[in-house]
């Protein structure tokens, strides 16, 4: 717990952390301003908007949290506590665990803070009084499996959290193997943002070779499968996943493999002192 608290304090002493939060706020303001101009107050779909109120915070927040995580890990090997722990692999593992837990905690913070901010912006600035929390128990009109707003928020965000943990494990492996800060960040950004390109390429190939769909960049389709009907239909028709079973196995397997390899490498490798 002390390690986690120490890592948390270190993160929130950095100006970049607060700049990232500010960036989330600015994107939320810009999006809602656009929505206000494009749709107007009278045509505003409050139920649909409330059902997707976490999307910006979770989407942008996940990328920023992964950047923070990668930066923290790469710095740890050159400047942090790990480089002094040559003979204490258990201590090194404890530090690694604290950083993983902090990354998950940061994700929660970004999503919750961003969601609260977006609700305030929507309900009190652009669409005054439209975002009544009583609508949480209303059924979304169509395209969401007949869910209520609250059920949609719970299911979509739990699926998103599972995918986020997978990405954290992937970033962990990249940073443990390539401990250089710049290289780690470049590889992380490629893995997160370039994954959609690889998905697009394999979507064409999967028509001929069905086994090719089981690569790690398709794991994030797990979130799409549970998000809404249109995205589930896309996963089924284009990526050829008829149900979520294979996606669940991929999610668990890749996450476990990445974590195990990362801890083994972290416990055994020598740390270079600059």
PDB file of C-alpha atoms in Angstrom:
ATOM      1  CA  UNK A   1       0.000   0.000   0.000  1.00  0.00           C
ATOM      2  CA  UNK A   2       2.862   2.390   0.791  1.00  0.00           C
ATOM      3  CA  UNK A   3       4.349   1.789  -2.649  1.00  0.00           C
ATOM      4  CA  UNK A   4       0.990   2.504  -4.272  1.00  0.00           C
ATOM      5  CA  UNK A   5       0.519   5.714  -2.290  1.00  0.00           C
ATOM      6  CA  UNK A   6       4.063   6.779  -3.148  1.00  0.00           C
ATOM      7  CA  UNK A   7       3.482   6.125  -6.861  1.00  0.00           C
ATOM      8  CA  UNK A   8       0.150   7.967  -6.733  1.00  0.00           C
ATOM      9  CA  UNK A   9       1.722  11.035  -5.123  1.00  0.00           C
ATOM     10  CA  UNK A  10       4.547  11.012  -7.683  1.00  0.00           C
ATOM     11  CA  UNK A  11       2.041  10.891 -10.547  1.00  0.00           C
ATOM     12  CA  UNK A  12      -0.103  13.742  -9.296  1.00  0.00           C
ATOM     13  CA  UNK A  13       2.843  15.971  -8.515  1.00  0.00           C
ATOM     14  CA  UNK A  14       3.639  16.025 -12.212  1.00  0.00           C
ATOM     15  CA  UNK A  15       2.295  18.899 -14.292  1.00  0.00           C
ATOM     16  CA  UNK A  16       1.749  16.558 -17.240  1.00  0.00           C
ATOM     17  CA  UNK A  17      -0.881  14.589 -15.300  1.00  0.00           C
ATOM     18  CA  UNK A  18      -2.951  17.722 -14.764  1.00  0.00           C
ATOM     19  CA  UNK A  19      -2.377  18.783 -18.372  1.00  0.00           C
ATOM     20  CA  UNK A  20      -3.801  15.437 -19.493  1.00  0.00           C
ATOM     21  CA  UNK A  21      -6.883  15.960 -17.328  1.00  0.00           C
ATOM     22  CA  UNK A  22      -7.229  19.473 -18.735  1.00  0.00           C
ATOM     23  CA  UNK A  23      -6.975  18.030 -22.252  1.00  0.00           C
ATOM     24  CA  UNK A  24      -9.871  15.667 -21.503  1.00  0.00           C
ATOM     25  CA  UNK A  25     -11.914  18.641 -20.261  1.00  0.00           C
ATOM     26  CA  UNK A  26     -11.144  20.666 -23.389  1.00  0.00           C
ATOM     27  CA  UNK A  27     -12.119  17.823 -25.723  1.00  0.00           C
ATOM     28  CA  UNK A  28     -15.380  17.364 -23.805  1.00  0.00           C
ATOM     29  CA  UNK A  29     -16.162  21.083 -24.067  1.00  0.00           C
ATOM     30  CA  UNK A  30     -15.324  21.139 -27.792  1.00  0.00           C
ATOM     31  CA  UNK A  31     -17.468  18.087 -28.528  1.00  0.00           C
ATOM     32  CA  UNK A  32     -20.471  19.377 -26.607  1.00  0.00           C
ATOM     33  CA  UNK A  33     -20.171  22.806 -28.203  1.00  0.00           C
ATOM     34  CA  UNK A  34     -20.230  21.119 -31.609  1.00  0.00           C
ATOM     35  CA  UNK A  35     -23.214  19.008 -30.535  1.00  0.00           C
ATOM     36  CA  UNK A  36     -25.024  22.104 -29.284  1.00  0.00           C
ATOM     37  CA  UNK A  37     -24.510  23.896 -32.605  1.00  0.00           C
ATOM     38  CA  UNK A  38     -25.261  20.871 -34.793  1.00  0.00           C
ATOM     39  CA  UNK A  39     -28.275  19.446 -32.964  1.00  0.00           C
ATOM     40  CA  UNK A  40     -29.674  22.208 -30.803  1.00  0.00           C
ATOM     41  CA  UNK A  41     -31.447  21.944 -27.467  1.00  0.00           C
ATOM     42  CA  UNK A  42     -34.849  20.892 -28.800  1.00  0.00           C
ATOM     43  CA  UNK A  43     -33.545  17.935 -30.844  1.00  0.00           C
ATOM     44  CA  UNK A  44     -31.077  16.785 -28.203  1.00  0.00           C
ATOM     45  CA  UNK A  45     -31.385  13.058 -27.378  1.00  0.00           C
ATOM     46  CA  UNK A  46     -30.848  13.082 -23.622  1.00  0.00           C
ATOM     47  CA  UNK A  47     -31.278   9.333 -23.108  1.00  0.00           C
ATOM     48  CA  UNK A  48     -28.808   8.392 -25.851  1.00  0.00           C
ATOM     49  CA  UNK A  49     -26.348  11.037 -24.697  1.00  0.00           C
ATOM     50  CA  UNK A  50     -26.539   9.846 -21.102  1.00  0.00           C
ATOM     51  CA  UNK A  51     -25.940   6.256 -22.238  1.00  0.00           C
ATOM     52  CA  UNK A  52     -22.700   7.332 -23.955  1.00  0.00           C
ATOM     53  CA  UNK A  53     -21.554   9.906 -21.433  1.00  0.00           C
ATOM     54  CA  UNK A  54     -18.409   7.969 -20.505  1.00  0.00           C
ATOM     55  CA  UNK A  55     -17.172   7.427 -24.073  1.00  0.00           C
ATOM     56  CA  UNK A  56     -14.899  10.474 -24.419  1.00  0.00           C
ATOM     57  CA  UNK A  57     -13.448  10.091 -20.925  1.00  0.00           C
ATOM     58  CA  UNK A  58     -12.840   6.373 -21.390  1.00  0.00           C
ATOM     59  CA  UNK A  59     -11.519   6.637 -24.954  1.00  0.00           C
ATOM     60  CA  UNK A  60      -9.160   9.579 -24.568  1.00  0.00           C
ATOM     61  CA  UNK A  61      -8.442   8.806 -20.923  1.00  0.00           C
ATOM     62  CA  UNK A  62      -7.273   5.282 -21.720  1.00  0.00           C
ATOM     63  CA  UNK A  63      -4.698   6.564 -24.232  1.00  0.00           C
ATOM     64  CA  UNK A  64      -3.392   9.210 -21.828  1.00  0.00           C
ATOM     65  CA  UNK A  65      -3.229   6.747 -18.930  1.00  0.00           C
ATOM     66  CA  UNK A  66      -1.256   4.286 -21.069  1.00  0.00           C
ATOM     67  CA  UNK A  67       1.180   7.063 -22.008  1.00  0.00           C
ATOM     68  CA  UNK A  68       1.585   7.915 -18.309  1.00  0.00           C
ATOM     69  CA  UNK A  69       2.090   4.232 -17.502  1.00  0.00           C
ATOM     70  CA  UNK A  70       4.707   3.764 -20.232  1.00  0.00           C
ATOM     71  CA  UNK A  71       6.512   6.912 -19.185  1.00  0.00           C
ATOM     72  CA  UNK A  72       6.544   5.850 -15.528  1.00  0.00           C
ATOM     73  CA  UNK A  73       7.872   2.391 -16.320  1.00  0.00           C
ATOM     74  CA  UNK A  74      10.645   3.548 -18.630  1.00  0.00           C
ATOM     75  CA  UNK A  75      11.734   6.229 -16.153  1.00  0.00           C
ATOM     76  CA  UNK A  76      11.766   3.689 -13.335  1.00  0.00           C
ATOM     77  CA  UNK A  77      14.553   1.713 -14.968  1.00  0.00           C
ATOM     78  CA  UNK A  78      16.808   4.738 -15.409  1.00  0.00           C
ATOM     79  CA  UNK A  79      15.889   7.020 -12.509  1.00  0.00           C
ATOM     80  CA  UNK A  80      13.574   5.184 -10.127  1.00  0.00           C
ATOM     81  CA  UNK A  81      13.776   2.704  -7.281  1.00  0.00           C
ATOM     82  CA  UNK A  82      14.092  -0.380  -9.479  1.00  0.00           C
ATOM     83  CA  UNK A  83      17.626   0.399 -10.647  1.00  0.00           C
ATOM     84  CA  UNK A  84      18.911   0.126  -7.084  1.00  0.00           C
ATOM     85  CA  UNK A  85      17.337  -3.301  -6.472  1.00  0.00           C
ATOM     86  CA  UNK A  86      19.790  -5.651  -8.165  1.00  0.00           C
ATOM     87  CA  UNK A  87      19.453  -8.348  -5.495  1.00  0.00           C
ATOM     88  CA  UNK A  88      15.772  -7.892  -4.642  1.00  0.00           C
ATOM     89  CA  UNK A  89      13.585  -9.276  -7.421  1.00  0.00           C
ATOM     90  CA  UNK A  90      10.612  -9.464  -5.019  1.00  0.00           C
ATOM     91  CA  UNK A  91      10.921  -5.754  -4.332  1.00  0.00           C
ATOM     92  CA  UNK A  92      11.123  -5.074  -8.044  1.00  0.00           C
ATOM     93  CA  UNK A  93       7.943  -7.085  -8.581  1.00  0.00           C
ATOM     94  CA  UNK A  94       6.193  -5.133  -5.828  1.00  0.00           C
ATOM     95  CA  UNK A  95       7.065  -1.860  -7.556  1.00  0.00           C
ATOM     96  CA  UNK A  96       5.810  -3.242 -10.855  1.00  0.00           C
ATOM     97  CA  UNK A  97       2.558  -4.343  -9.220  1.00  0.00           C
ATOM     98  CA  UNK A  98       2.092  -0.905  -7.656  1.00  0.00           C
ATOM     99  CA  UNK A  99       2.502   0.720 -11.069  1.00  0.00           C
ATOM    100  CA  UNK A 100      -0.042  -1.637 -12.647  1.00  0.00           C
ATOM    101  CA  UNK A 101      -2.586  -0.964  -9.895  1.00  0.00           C
ATOM    102  CA  UNK A 102      -1.928   2.769 -10.239  1.00  0.00           C
ATOM    103  CA  UNK A 103      -2.558   2.600 -13.995  1.00  0.00           C
ATOM    104  CA  UNK A 104      -5.938   0.960 -13.349  1.00  0.00           C
ATOM    105  CA  UNK A 105      -6.682   3.534 -10.630  1.00  0.00           C
ATOM    106  CA  UNK A 106      -5.724   6.366 -12.991  1.00  0.00           C
ATOM    107  CA  UNK A 107      -8.116   4.950 -15.576  1.00  0.00           C
ATOM    108  CA  UNK A 108     -10.925   5.047 -13.018  1.00  0.00           C
ATOM    109  CA  UNK A 109     -10.008   8.611 -12.060  1.00  0.00           C
ATOM    110  CA  UNK A 110      -9.934   9.855 -15.657  1.00  0.00           C
ATOM    111  CA  UNK A 111     -13.249   8.167 -16.497  1.00  0.00           C
ATOM    112  CA  UNK A 112     -15.058   9.291 -13.344  1.00  0.00           C
ATOM    113  CA  UNK A 113     -13.724  12.860 -13.319  1.00  0.00           C
ATOM    114  CA  UNK A 114     -14.301  13.236 -17.061  1.00  0.00           C
ATOM    115  CA  UNK A 115     -17.820  11.818 -16.836  1.00  0.00           C
ATOM    116  CA  UNK A 116     -18.800  14.121 -13.974  1.00  0.00           C
ATOM    117  CA  UNK A 117     -17.360  17.088 -15.879  1.00  0.00           C
ATOM    118  CA  UNK A 118     -19.241  16.140 -19.045  1.00  0.00           C
ATOM    119  CA  UNK A 119     -22.494  15.800 -17.117  1.00  0.00           C
ATOM    120  CA  UNK A 120     -22.008  19.272 -15.640  1.00  0.00           C
ATOM    121  CA  UNK A 121     -21.162  20.756 -19.053  1.00  0.00           C
ATOM    122  CA  UNK A 122     -24.157  19.107 -20.705  1.00  0.00           C
ATOM    123  CA  UNK A 123     -26.747  19.685 -18.004  1.00  0.00           C
ATOM    124  CA  UNK A 124     -25.773  23.148 -16.809  1.00  0.00           C
ATOM    125  CA  UNK A 125     -24.102  24.829 -19.799  1.00  0.00           C
ATOM    126  CA  UNK A 126     -25.230  23.558 -23.205  1.00  0.00           C
ATOM    127  CA  UNK A 127     -28.411  21.538 -22.621  1.00  0.00           C
ATOM    128  CA  UNK A 128     -29.724  23.009 -19.404  1.00  0.00           C
ATOM    129  CA  UNK A 129     -31.840  20.600 -17.381  1.00  0.00           C
ATOM    130  CA  UNK A 130     -32.008  17.964 -20.127  1.00  0.00           C
ATOM    131  CA  UNK A 131     -29.724  15.422 -18.455  1.00  0.00           C
ATOM    132  CA  UNK A 132     -32.108  14.319 -15.714  1.00  0.00           C
ATOM    133  CA  UNK A 133     -30.550  11.429 -13.772  1.00  0.00           C
ATOM    134  CA  UNK A 134     -33.993   9.859 -13.567  1.00  0.00           C
ATOM    135  CA  UNK A 135     -33.420   8.854 -17.199  1.00  0.00           C
ATOM    136  CA  UNK A 136     -30.886   6.275 -16.001  1.00  0.00           C
ATOM    137  CA  UNK A 137     -33.764   3.823 -15.566  1.00  0.00           C
ATOM    138  CA  UNK A 138     -35.249   4.486 -19.002  1.00  0.00           C
ATOM    139  CA  UNK A 139     -34.867   1.959 -21.805  1.00  0.00           C
ATOM    140  CA  UNK A 140     -32.772   3.191 -24.725  1.00  0.00           C
ATOM    141  CA  UNK A 141     -34.942   3.413 -27.835  1.00  0.00           C
ATOM    142  CA  UNK A 142     -33.076   1.073 -30.194  1.00  0.00           C
ATOM    143  CA  UNK A 143     -29.714  -0.426 -30.984  1.00  0.00           C
ATOM    144  CA  UNK A 144     -28.721  -1.263 -27.389  1.00  0.00           C
ATOM    145  CA  UNK A 145     -30.198  -4.744 -26.810  1.00  0.00           C
ATOM    146  CA  UNK A 146     -33.195  -3.288 -24.951  1.00  0.00           C
ATOM    147  CA  UNK A 147     -30.990  -2.115 -22.073  1.00  0.00           C
ATOM    148  CA  UNK A 148     -31.721   0.703 -19.694  1.00  0.00           C
ATOM    149  CA  UNK A 149     -29.270   3.610 -19.639  1.00  0.00           C
ATOM    150  CA  UNK A 150     -27.785   2.379 -16.360  1.00  0.00           C
ATOM    151  CA  UNK A 151     -27.337  -1.172 -17.660  1.00  0.00           C
ATOM    152  CA  UNK A 152     -25.664   0.157 -20.790  1.00  0.00           C
ATOM    153  CA  UNK A 153     -23.231   2.249 -18.746  1.00  0.00           C
ATOM    154  CA  UNK A 154     -22.353  -0.672 -16.473  1.00  0.00           C
ATOM    155  CA  UNK A 155     -21.924  -3.288 -19.214  1.00  0.00           C
ATOM    156  CA  UNK A 156     -20.026  -1.107 -21.690  1.00  0.00           C
ATOM    157  CA  UNK A 157     -17.668   0.255 -19.044  1.00  0.00           C
ATOM    158  CA  UNK A 158     -16.940  -3.151 -17.521  1.00  0.00           C
ATOM    159  CA  UNK A 159     -16.085  -4.444 -21.000  1.00  0.00           C
ATOM    160  CA  UNK A 160     -13.945  -1.350 -21.556  1.00  0.00           C
ATOM    161  CA  UNK A 161     -12.139  -1.922 -18.250  1.00  0.00           C
ATOM    162  CA  UNK A 162     -11.324  -5.510 -19.239  1.00  0.00           C
ATOM    163  CA  UNK A 163      -9.836  -4.306 -22.535  1.00  0.00           C
ATOM    164  CA  UNK A 164      -7.921  -1.573 -20.700  1.00  0.00           C
ATOM    165  CA  UNK A 165      -6.311  -4.157 -18.402  1.00  0.00           C
ATOM    166  CA  UNK A 166      -5.207  -6.061 -21.509  1.00  0.00           C
ATOM    167  CA  UNK A 167      -3.621  -2.889 -22.925  1.00  0.00           C
ATOM    168  CA  UNK A 168      -1.889  -2.233 -19.607  1.00  0.00           C
ATOM    169  CA  UNK A 169      -0.363  -5.718 -19.722  1.00  0.00           C
ATOM    170  CA  UNK A 170       0.765  -5.159 -23.330  1.00  0.00           C
ATOM    171  CA  UNK A 171       2.338  -1.787 -22.489  1.00  0.00           C
ATOM    172  CA  UNK A 172       4.003  -3.386 -19.478  1.00  0.00           C
ATOM    173  CA  UNK A 173       5.686  -6.002 -21.659  1.00  0.00           C
ATOM    174  CA  UNK A 174       6.838  -3.417 -24.201  1.00  0.00           C
ATOM    175  CA  UNK A 175       8.373  -1.206 -21.520  1.00  0.00           C
ATOM    176  CA  UNK A 176      10.034  -4.046 -19.629  1.00  0.00           C
ATOM    177  CA  UNK A 177      11.657  -5.339 -22.820  1.00  0.00           C
ATOM    178  CA  UNK A 178      12.466  -1.943 -24.370  1.00  0.00           C
ATOM    179  CA  UNK A 179      13.256   0.179 -21.332  1.00  0.00           C
ATOM    180  CA  UNK A 180      14.367   3.219 -23.360  1.00  0.00           C
ATOM    181  CA  UNK A 181      11.762   5.909 -22.744  1.00  0.00           C
ATOM    182  CA  UNK A 182      11.323   7.266 -26.274  1.00  0.00           C
ATOM    183  CA  UNK A 183      11.336   3.831 -27.917  1.00  0.00           C
ATOM    184  CA  UNK A 184       8.816   2.527 -25.382  1.00  0.00           C
ATOM    185  CA  UNK A 185       6.450   5.440 -25.985  1.00  0.00           C
ATOM    186  CA  UNK A 186       6.713   5.074 -29.773  1.00  0.00           C
ATOM    187  CA  UNK A 187       5.988   1.346 -29.607  1.00  0.00           C
ATOM    188  CA  UNK A 188       3.097   1.909 -27.190  1.00  0.00           C
ATOM    189  CA  UNK A 189       1.490   4.527 -29.439  1.00  0.00           C
ATOM    190  CA  UNK A 190       1.921   2.244 -32.447  1.00  0.00           C
ATOM    191  CA  UNK A 191       0.352  -0.668 -30.575  1.00  0.00           C
ATOM    192  CA  UNK A 192      -2.625   1.390 -29.365  1.00  0.00           C
ATOM    193  CA  UNK A 193      -3.296   3.579 -32.401  1.00  0.00           C
ATOM    194  CA  UNK A 194      -1.915   1.330 -35.136  1.00  0.00           C
ATOM    195  CA  UNK A 195      -3.914  -1.663 -33.994  1.00  0.00           C
ATOM    196  CA  UNK A 196      -6.914  -0.538 -36.049  1.00  0.00           C
ATOM    197  CA  UNK A 197      -4.787  -0.646 -39.219  1.00  0.00           C
ATOM    198  CA  UNK A 198      -3.752  -4.218 -38.473  1.00  0.00           C
ATOM    199  CA  UNK A 199      -7.392  -5.050 -37.738  1.00  0.00           C
ATOM    200  CA  UNK A 200      -8.401  -3.659 -41.113  1.00  0.00           C
ATOM    201  CA  UNK A 201      -5.787  -5.724 -42.931  1.00  0.00           C
ATOM    202  CA  UNK A 202      -6.678  -8.957 -41.153  1.00  0.00           C
ATOM    203  CA  UNK A 203     -10.401  -8.316 -41.681  1.00  0.00           C
ATOM    204  CA  UNK A 204      -9.716  -8.865 -45.376  1.00  0.00           C
ATOM    205  CA  UNK A 205      -7.558 -11.913 -44.787  1.00  0.00           C
ATOM    206  CA  UNK A 206      -9.974 -13.567 -42.348  1.00  0.00           C
ATOM    207  CA  UNK A 207     -12.347 -14.323 -45.213  1.00  0.00           C
ATOM    208  CA  UNK A 208      -9.779 -16.876 -46.419  1.00  0.00           C
ATOM    209  CA  UNK A 209      -7.858 -17.808 -43.261  1.00  0.00           C
ATOM    210  CA  UNK A 210     -10.175 -17.852 -40.245  1.00  0.00           C
ATOM    211  CA  UNK A 211      -7.325 -18.519 -37.787  1.00  0.00           C
ATOM    212  CA  UNK A 212      -5.757 -15.114 -38.496  1.00  0.00           C
ATOM    213  CA  UNK A 213      -8.424 -13.339 -36.428  1.00  0.00           C
ATOM    214  CA  UNK A 214      -6.938 -14.580 -33.157  1.00  0.00           C
ATOM    215  CA  UNK A 215      -4.133 -12.009 -33.036  1.00  0.00           C
ATOM    216  CA  UNK A 216      -3.783  -9.670 -30.063  1.00  0.00           C
ATOM    217  CA  UNK A 217      -4.991  -6.537 -31.868  1.00  0.00           C
ATOM    218  CA  UNK A 218      -8.472  -8.040 -32.153  1.00  0.00           C
ATOM    219  CA  UNK A 219      -8.834  -8.263 -28.373  1.00  0.00           C
ATOM    220  CA  UNK A 220     -10.402  -4.794 -28.197  1.00  0.00           C
ATOM    221  CA  UNK A 221     -13.326  -6.163 -30.225  1.00  0.00           C
ATOM    222  CA  UNK A 222     -14.499  -7.572 -26.896  1.00  0.00           C
ATOM    223  CA  UNK A 223     -15.593  -4.061 -25.918  1.00  0.00           C
ATOM    224  CA  UNK A 224     -17.291  -3.534 -29.280  1.00  0.00           C
ATOM    225  CA  UNK A 225     -19.172  -6.812 -28.915  1.00  0.00           C
ATOM    226  CA  UNK A 226     -20.925  -5.573 -25.785  1.00  0.00           C
ATOM    227  CA  UNK A 227     -21.245  -1.891 -26.644  1.00  0.00           C
ATOM    228  CA  UNK A 228     -24.196  -1.739 -29.043  1.00  0.00           C
ATOM    229  CA  UNK A 229     -25.985  -3.834 -31.636  1.00  0.00           C
ATOM    230  CA  UNK A 230     -24.354  -2.179 -34.651  1.00  0.00           C
ATOM    231  CA  UNK A 231     -20.823  -2.790 -33.349  1.00  0.00           C
ATOM    232  CA  UNK A 232     -21.676  -6.393 -32.444  1.00  0.00           C
ATOM    233  CA  UNK A 233     -22.994  -7.000 -35.955  1.00  0.00           C
ATOM    234  CA  UNK A 234     -19.757  -5.545 -37.329  1.00  0.00           C
ATOM    235  CA  UNK A 235     -17.672  -7.883 -35.171  1.00  0.00           C
ATOM    236  CA  UNK A 236     -19.718 -10.842 -36.388  1.00  0.00           C
ATOM    237  CA  UNK A 237     -19.883  -9.993 -40.078  1.00  0.00           C
ATOM    238  CA  UNK A 238     -16.458  -8.451 -40.712  1.00  0.00           C
ATOM    239  CA  UNK A 239     -14.187 -10.056 -38.105  1.00  0.00           C
ATOM    240  CA  UNK A 240     -16.040 -13.415 -37.988  1.00  0.00           C
ATOM    241  CA  UNK A 241     -16.509 -13.726 -34.229  1.00  0.00           C
ATOM    242  CA  UNK A 242     -19.939 -15.345 -33.876  1.00  0.00           C
ATOM    243  CA  UNK A 243     -19.965 -15.020 -30.092  1.00  0.00           C
ATOM    244  CA  UNK A 244     -17.848 -13.594 -27.289  1.00  0.00           C
ATOM    245  CA  UNK A 245     -16.292 -16.899 -26.168  1.00  0.00           C
ATOM    246  CA  UNK A 246     -13.195 -16.656 -28.356  1.00  0.00           C
ATOM    247  CA  UNK A 247     -12.759 -12.976 -27.467  1.00  0.00           C
ATOM    248  CA  UNK A 248     -12.921 -13.768 -23.741  1.00  0.00           C
ATOM    249  CA  UNK A 249     -10.307 -16.514 -24.111  1.00  0.00           C
ATOM    250  CA  UNK A 250      -8.063 -14.190 -26.141  1.00  0.00           C
ATOM    251  CA  UNK A 251      -8.473 -11.400 -23.593  1.00  0.00           C
ATOM    252  CA  UNK A 252      -7.573 -13.598 -20.622  1.00  0.00           C
ATOM    253  CA  UNK A 253      -4.809 -15.523 -22.402  1.00  0.00           C
ATOM    254  CA  UNK A 254      -2.960 -12.544 -23.878  1.00  0.00           C
ATOM    255  CA  UNK A 255      -3.242 -10.562 -20.635  1.00  0.00           C
ATOM    256  CA  UNK A 256      -1.929 -13.468 -18.551  1.00  0.00           C
ATOM    257  CA  UNK A 257       0.919 -14.215 -20.982  1.00  0.00           C
ATOM    258  CA  UNK A 258       2.033 -10.582 -21.139  1.00  0.00           C
ATOM    259  CA  UNK A 259       1.950 -10.237 -17.344  1.00  0.00           C
ATOM    260  CA  UNK A 260       3.838 -13.482 -16.689  1.00  0.00           C
ATOM    261  CA  UNK A 261       6.575 -12.706 -19.223  1.00  0.00           C
ATOM    262  CA  UNK A 262       6.909  -9.147 -17.903  1.00  0.00           C
ATOM    263  CA  UNK A 263       7.339 -10.265 -14.297  1.00  0.00           C
ATOM    264  CA  UNK A 264       9.877 -12.932 -15.264  1.00  0.00           C
ATOM    265  CA  UNK A 265      11.964 -10.469 -17.297  1.00  0.00           C
ATOM    266  CA  UNK A 266      11.657  -7.792 -14.619  1.00  0.00           C
ATOM    267  CA  UNK A 267      12.803 -10.158 -11.868  1.00  0.00           C
ATOM    268  CA  UNK A 268      15.814 -11.516 -13.788  1.00  0.00           C
ATOM    269  CA  UNK A 269      17.216  -8.677 -15.837  1.00  0.00           C
ATOM    270  CA  UNK A 270      20.027  -6.372 -14.803  1.00  0.00           C
ATOM    271  CA  UNK A 271      19.240  -2.706 -14.555  1.00  0.00           C
ATOM    272  CA  UNK A 272      21.532  -0.289 -16.359  1.00  0.00           C
ATOM    273  CA  UNK A 273      22.555   2.732 -14.325  1.00  0.00           C
ATOM    274  CA  UNK A 274      23.062   5.809 -16.474  1.00  0.00           C
TER     275      UNK A 274
END
